[in-house]
Amino acid sequence: MEDQILDLEKKYWQGMASLDYDTVRDLTYFPCTVVSKYGVKYLDEPTYKKNFDMGKGMKMEIKGISEAVVQMFSKSFATIGYLIDVEFESQGQFRKAKCACSSAWIQENGKWKCSLHSEADYSPAEQKK
C-alpha cells in the first residue's frame, strides 16, 4: 500500500508538470488545504482551478523524489513526506528548487485523494553551518 501512495504522489506531480488539470482534480479532495511559503489556503474546487490556471505558461520538470516516508494509519488514510527536486522555467527565467513536502491522502468510495499538501524550501542542516 505504501508504494501506491508514492505512485499517487508522483502522478499528482506529473499532472502539475504537464498542466493536466483533470488528473490533478481527480486526485484532489475538495475542499483541500495547501501550505507553502505563501501561507495556508483552504481551497474549494473553483478557487483551486483558478490558482492552477495561473501556472499556464510555466514549464516544470520533476527531476526526482527521494527519502519518501509513507505511514498508513488505516485502510483509508495515509501520509507521505519526501524531498523533491524540481526545475522551473517561466517568462525566460530558469530556477531549480529542492523542497520538503508532505501530503495526507484519504480513500473515499474506493479512490485515493489528497486532502492536504505542504511544501517548504529544503535547506539541509549541513548547509547552515
JSON list of C-alpha atoms in Angstrom, two decimals:
[
{"chain": "A", "resi": 1, "resn": "MET", "atom": "CA", "xyz": [0.00, 0.00, 0.00]},
{"chain": "A", "resi": 2, "resn": "GLU", "atom": "CA", "xyz": [2.92, 2.37, 0.71]},
{"chain": "A", "resi": 3, "resn": "ASP", "atom": "CA", "xyz": [4.08, 2.07, -2.91]},
{"chain": "A", "resi": 4, "resn": "GLN", "atom": "CA", "xyz": [0.58, 3.01, -4.07]},
{"chain": "A", "resi": 5, "resn": "ILE", "atom": "CA", "xyz": [0.68, 6.25, -2.08]},
{"chain": "A", "resi": 6, "resn": "LEU", "atom": "CA", "xyz": [4.10, 7.16, -3.51]},
{"chain": "A", "resi": 7, "resn": "ASP", "atom": "CA", "xyz": [2.82, 6.39, -7.02]},
{"chain": "A", "resi": 8, "resn": "LEU", "atom": "CA", "xyz": [-0.21, 8.63, -6.44]},
{"chain": "A", "resi": 9, "resn": "GLU", "atom": "CA", "xyz": [2.06, 11.46, -5.29]},
{"chain": "A", "resi": 10, "resn": "LYS", "atom": "CA", "xyz": [4.22, 11.06, -8.42]},
{"chain": "A", "resi": 11, "resn": "LYS", "atom": "CA", "xyz": [1.09, 11.02, -10.61]},
{"chain": "A", "resi": 12, "resn": "TYR", "atom": "CA", "xyz": [-0.08, 14.23, -8.94]},
{"chain": "A", "resi": 13, "resn": "TRP", "atom": "CA", "xyz": [3.24, 15.97, -9.62]},
{"chain": "A", "resi": 14, "resn": "GLN", "atom": "CA", "xyz": [3.24, 14.73, -13.22]},
{"chain": "A", "resi": 15, "resn": "GLY", "atom": "CA", "xyz": [-0.24, 16.19, -13.65]},
{"chain": "A", "resi": 16, "resn": "MET", "atom": "CA", "xyz": [1.03, 19.50, -12.30]},
{"chain": "A", "resi": 17, "resn": "ALA", "atom": "CA", "xyz": [4.09, 19.44, -14.58]},
{"chain": "A", "resi": 18, "resn": "SER", "atom": "CA", "xyz": [2.05, 18.63, -17.69]},
{"chain": "A", "resi": 19, "resn": "LEU", "atom": "CA", "xyz": [-0.70, 21.11, -16.75]},
{"chain": "A", "resi": 20, "resn": "ASP", "atom": "CA", "xyz": [-3.22, 18.24, -16.77]},
{"chain": "A", "resi": 21, "resn": "TYR", "atom": "CA", "xyz": [-5.98, 19.67, -14.60]},
{"chain": "A", "resi": 22, "resn": "ASP", "atom": "CA", "xyz": [-8.26, 16.65, -14.99]},
{"chain": "A", "resi": 23, "resn": "THR", "atom": "CA", "xyz": [-5.67, 14.36, -13.40]},
{"chain": "A", "resi": 24, "resn": "VAL", "atom": "CA", "xyz": [-4.90, 16.81, -10.61]},
{"chain": "A", "resi": 25, "resn": "ARG", "atom": "CA", "xyz": [-8.60, 17.43, -9.93]},
{"chain": "A", "resi": 26, "resn": "ASP", "atom": "CA", "xyz": [-9.35, 13.71, -9.81]},
{"chain": "A", "resi": 27, "resn": "LEU", "atom": "CA", "xyz": [-6.57, 13.22, -7.22]},
{"chain": "A", "resi": 28, "resn": "THR", "atom": "CA", "xyz": [-7.66, 16.13, -5.01]},
{"chain": "A", "resi": 29, "resn": "TYR", "atom": "CA", "xyz": [-10.17, 16.04, -2.18]},
{"chain": "A", "resi": 30, "resn": "PHE", "atom": "CA", "xyz": [-12.16, 19.31, -2.14]},
{"chain": "A", "resi": 31, "resn": "PRO", "atom": "CA", "xyz": [-12.03, 21.49, -0.26]},
{"chain": "A", "resi": 32, "resn": "CYS", "atom": "CA", "xyz": [-8.31, 20.91, 0.30]},
{"chain": "A", "resi": 33, "resn": "THR", "atom": "CA", "xyz": [-5.62, 22.59, 2.36]},
{"chain": "A", "resi": 34, "resn": "VAL", "atom": "CA", "xyz": [-2.36, 23.80, 0.82]},
{"chain": "A", "resi": 35, "resn": "VAL", "atom": "CA", "xyz": [0.52, 25.05, 2.98]},
{"chain": "A", "resi": 36, "resn": "SER", "atom": "CA", "xyz": [3.53, 26.82, 1.47]},
{"chain": "A", "resi": 37, "resn": "LYS", "atom": "CA", "xyz": [5.80, 29.82, 1.96]},
{"chain": "A", "resi": 38, "resn": "TYR", "atom": "CA", "xyz": [2.80, 31.86, 0.79]},
{"chain": "A", "resi": 39, "resn": "GLY", "atom": "CA", "xyz": [0.70, 30.78, 3.76]},
{"chain": "A", "resi": 40, "resn": "VAL", "atom": "CA", "xyz": [-2.17, 28.42, 4.42]},
{"chain": "A", "resi": 41, "resn": "LYS", "atom": "CA", "xyz": [-5.00, 28.16, 1.93]},
{"chain": "A", "resi": 42, "resn": "TYR", "atom": "CA", "xyz": [-8.25, 26.23, 2.23]},
{"chain": "A", "resi": 43, "resn": "LEU", "atom": "CA", "xyz": [-9.44, 25.86, -1.36]},
{"chain": "A", "resi": 44, "resn": "ASP", "atom": "CA", "xyz": [-12.69, 24.80, -2.93]},
{"chain": "A", "resi": 45, "resn": "GLU", "atom": "CA", "xyz": [-12.51, 23.41, -6.47]},
{"chain": "A", "resi": 46, "resn": "PRO", "atom": "CA", "xyz": [-13.23, 26.68, -8.37]},
{"chain": "A", "resi": 47, "resn": "THR", "atom": "CA", "xyz": [-10.55, 28.52, -6.38]},
{"chain": "A", "resi": 48, "resn": "TYR", "atom": "CA", "xyz": [-8.09, 25.66, -6.84]},
{"chain": "A", "resi": 49, "resn": "LYS", "atom": "CA", "xyz": [-8.74, 25.69, -10.61]},
{"chain": "A", "resi": 50, "resn": "LYS", "atom": "CA", "xyz": [-8.15, 29.47, -10.71]},
{"chain": "A", "resi": 51, "resn": "ASN", "atom": "CA", "xyz": [-4.79, 29.03, -8.92]},
{"chain": "A", "resi": 52, "resn": "PHE", "atom": "CA", "xyz": [-3.88, 26.08, -11.16]},
{"chain": "A", "resi": 53, "resn": "ASP", "atom": "CA", "xyz": [-4.58, 28.15, -14.30]},
{"chain": "A", "resi": 54, "resn": "MET", "atom": "CA", "xyz": [-2.17, 30.86, -13.10]},
{"chain": "A", "resi": 55, "resn": "GLY", "atom": "CA", "xyz": [0.64, 28.36, -13.81]},
{"chain": "A", "resi": 56, "resn": "LYS", "atom": "CA", "xyz": [-0.07, 28.23, -17.54]},
{"chain": "A", "resi": 57, "resn": "GLY", "atom": "CA", "xyz": [2.99, 29.29, -19.48]},
{"chain": "A", "resi": 58, "resn": "MET", "atom": "CA", "xyz": [5.30, 27.89, -16.82]},
{"chain": "A", "resi": 59, "resn": "LYS", "atom": "CA", "xyz": [7.29, 24.76, -17.55]},
{"chain": "A", "resi": 60, "resn": "MET", "atom": "CA", "xyz": [8.06, 22.39, -14.71]},
{"chain": "A", "resi": 61, "resn": "GLU", "atom": "CA", "xyz": [10.13, 19.23, -14.73]},
{"chain": "A", "resi": 62, "resn": "ILE", "atom": "CA", "xyz": [10.26, 16.81, -11.83]},
{"chain": "A", "resi": 63, "resn": "LYS", "atom": "CA", "xyz": [13.89, 15.68, -11.51]},
{"chain": "A", "resi": 64, "resn": "GLY", "atom": "CA", "xyz": [13.37, 13.26, -8.66]},
{"chain": "A", "resi": 65, "resn": "ILE", "atom": "CA", "xyz": [11.62, 12.30, -5.46]},
{"chain": "A", "resi": 66, "resn": "SER", "atom": "CA", "xyz": [13.70, 10.88, -2.62]},
{"chain": "A", "resi": 67, "resn": "GLU", "atom": "CA", "xyz": [13.60, 9.95, 1.06]},
{"chain": "A", "resi": 68, "resn": "ALA", "atom": "CA", "xyz": [9.89, 9.14, 0.91]},
{"chain": "A", "resi": 69, "resn": "VAL", "atom": "CA", "xyz": [8.29, 8.06, 4.16]},
{"chain": "A", "resi": 70, "resn": "VAL", "atom": "CA", "xyz": [4.75, 6.71, 3.97]},
{"chain": "A", "resi": 71, "resn": "GLN", "atom": "CA", "xyz": [2.62, 5.99, 7.03]},
{"chain": "A", "resi": 72, "resn": "MET", "atom": "CA", "xyz": [-0.61, 4.02, 6.73]},
{"chain": "A", "resi": 73, "resn": "PHE", "atom": "CA", "xyz": [-2.94, 4.90, 9.61]},
{"chain": "A", "resi": 74, "resn": "SER", "atom": "CA", "xyz": [-5.86, 2.85, 8.31]},
{"chain": "A", "resi": 75, "resn": "LYS", "atom": "CA", "xyz": [-7.06, 1.31, 5.06]},
{"chain": "A", "resi": 76, "resn": "SER", "atom": "CA", "xyz": [-8.33, 4.75, 4.07]},
{"chain": "A", "resi": 77, "resn": "PHE", "atom": "CA", "xyz": [-5.84, 7.30, 5.49]},
{"chain": "A", "resi": 78, "resn": "ALA", "atom": "CA", "xyz": [-2.14, 7.75, 4.78]},
{"chain": "A", "resi": 79, "resn": "THR", "atom": "CA", "xyz": [0.52, 10.43, 4.95]},
{"chain": "A", "resi": 80, "resn": "ILE", "atom": "CA", "xyz": [3.69, 10.83, 2.93]},
{"chain": "A", "resi": 81, "resn": "GLY", "atom": "CA", "xyz": [6.74, 13.04, 3.39]},
{"chain": "A", "resi": 82, "resn": "TYR", "atom": "CA", "xyz": [9.60, 13.34, 0.88]},
{"chain": "A", "resi": 83, "resn": "LEU", "atom": "CA", "xyz": [12.14, 15.56, -0.85]},
{"chain": "A", "resi": 84, "resn": "ILE", "atom": "CA", "xyz": [11.57, 16.67, -4.42]},
{"chain": "A", "resi": 85, "resn": "ASP", "atom": "CA", "xyz": [13.91, 18.23, -6.99]},
{"chain": "A", "resi": 86, "resn": "VAL", "atom": "CA", "xyz": [12.12, 20.46, -9.48]},
{"chain": "A", "resi": 87, "resn": "GLU", "atom": "CA", "xyz": [13.19, 22.73, -12.34]},
{"chain": "A", "resi": 88, "resn": "PHE", "atom": "CA", "xyz": [11.01, 25.65, -13.42]},
{"chain": "A", "resi": 89, "resn": "GLU", "atom": "CA", "xyz": [11.03, 27.94, -16.42]},
{"chain": "A", "resi": 90, "resn": "SER", "atom": "CA", "xyz": [8.72, 30.94, -16.59]},
{"chain": "A", "resi": 91, "resn": "GLN", "atom": "CA", "xyz": [8.97, 34.04, -18.74]},
{"chain": "A", "resi": 92, "resn": "GLY", "atom": "CA", "xyz": [12.56, 33.20, -19.68]},
{"chain": "A", "resi": 93, "resn": "GLN", "atom": "CA", "xyz": [13.60, 32.73, -16.05]},
{"chain": "A", "resi": 94, "resn": "PHE", "atom": "CA", "xyz": [15.05, 29.33, -15.05]},
{"chain": "A", "resi": 95, "resn": "ARG", "atom": "CA", "xyz": [15.04, 28.10, -11.45]},
{"chain": "A", "resi": 96, "resn": "LYS", "atom": "CA", "xyz": [15.92, 24.89, -9.64]},
{"chain": "A", "resi": 97, "resn": "ALA", "atom": "CA", "xyz": [14.35, 24.04, -6.30]},
{"chain": "A", "resi": 98, "resn": "LYS", "atom": "CA", "xyz": [14.53, 21.32, -3.71]},
{"chain": "A", "resi": 99, "resn": "CYS", "atom": "CA", "xyz": [11.56, 21.11, -1.39]},
{"chain": "A", "resi": 100, "resn": "ALA", "atom": "CA", "xyz": [10.47, 19.06, 1.57]},
{"chain": "A", "resi": 101, "resn": "CYS", "atom": "CA", "xyz": [6.86, 18.05, 1.01]},
{"chain": "A", "resi": 102, "resn": "SER", "atom": "CA", "xyz": [4.12, 16.22, 2.81]},
{"chain": "A", "resi": 103, "resn": "SER", "atom": "CA", "xyz": [0.63, 15.13, 1.83]},
{"chain": "A", "resi": 104, "resn": "ALA", "atom": "CA", "xyz": [-2.34, 13.50, 3.51]},
{"chain": "A", "resi": 105, "resn": "TRP", "atom": "CA", "xyz": [-4.33, 11.01, 1.42]},
{"chain": "A", "resi": 106, "resn": "ILE", "atom": "CA", "xyz": [-7.79, 9.70, 2.13]},
{"chain": "A", "resi": 107, "resn": "GLN", "atom": "CA", "xyz": [-9.65, 6.94, 0.35]},
{"chain": "A", "resi": 108, "resn": "GLU", "atom": "CA", "xyz": [-13.28, 7.67, -0.39]},
{"chain": "A", "resi": 109, "resn": "ASN", "atom": "CA", "xyz": [-15.54, 5.49, -2.49]},
{"chain": "A", "resi": 110, "resn": "GLY", "atom": "CA", "xyz": [-12.53, 3.38, -3.49]},
{"chain": "A", "resi": 111, "resn": "LYS", "atom": "CA", "xyz": [-10.48, 6.34, -4.76]},
{"chain": "A", "resi": 112, "resn": "TRP", "atom": "CA", "xyz": [-7.47, 7.93, -3.07]},
{"chain": "A", "resi": 113, "resn": "LYS", "atom": "CA", "xyz": [-7.46, 11.73, -2.94]},
{"chain": "A", "resi": 114, "resn": "CYS", "atom": "CA", "xyz": [-5.06, 14.27, -1.48]},
{"chain": "A", "resi": 115, "resn": "SER", "atom": "CA", "xyz": [-6.71, 16.46, 1.16]},
{"chain": "A", "resi": 116, "resn": "LEU", "atom": "CA", "xyz": [-3.62, 18.32, 2.41]},
{"chain": "A", "resi": 117, "resn": "HIS", "atom": "CA", "xyz": [-0.29, 19.21, 0.81]},
{"chain": "A", "resi": 118, "resn": "SER", "atom": "CA", "xyz": [2.56, 21.21, 2.27]},
{"chain": "A", "resi": 119, "resn": "GLU", "atom": "CA", "xyz": [5.93, 22.20, 0.91]},
{"chain": "A", "resi": 120, "resn": "ALA", "atom": "CA", "xyz": [8.90, 24.15, 2.16]},
{"chain": "A", "resi": 121, "resn": "ASP", "atom": "CA", "xyz": [12.21, 25.06, 0.58]},
{"chain": "A", "resi": 122, "resn": "TYR", "atom": "CA", "xyz": [14.73, 22.44, 1.65]},
{"chain": "A", "resi": 123, "resn": "SER", "atom": "CA", "xyz": [17.93, 23.54, 3.33]},
{"chain": "A", "resi": 124, "resn": "PRO", "atom": "CA", "xyz": [19.96, 20.72, 4.90]},
{"chain": "A", "resi": 125, "resn": "ALA", "atom": "CA", "xyz": [21.39, 21.44, 8.35]},
{"chain": "A", "resi": 126, "resn": "GLU", "atom": "CA", "xyz": [24.92, 20.97, 6.98]},
{"chain": "A", "resi": 127, "resn": "GLN", "atom": "CA", "xyz": [24.49, 24.00, 4.72]},
{"chain": "A", "resi": 128, "resn": "LYS", "atom": "CA", "xyz": [23.51, 26.24, 7.64]},
{"chain": "A", "resi": 129, "resn": "LYS", "atom": "CA", "xyz": [26.90, 25.95, 9.39]}
]
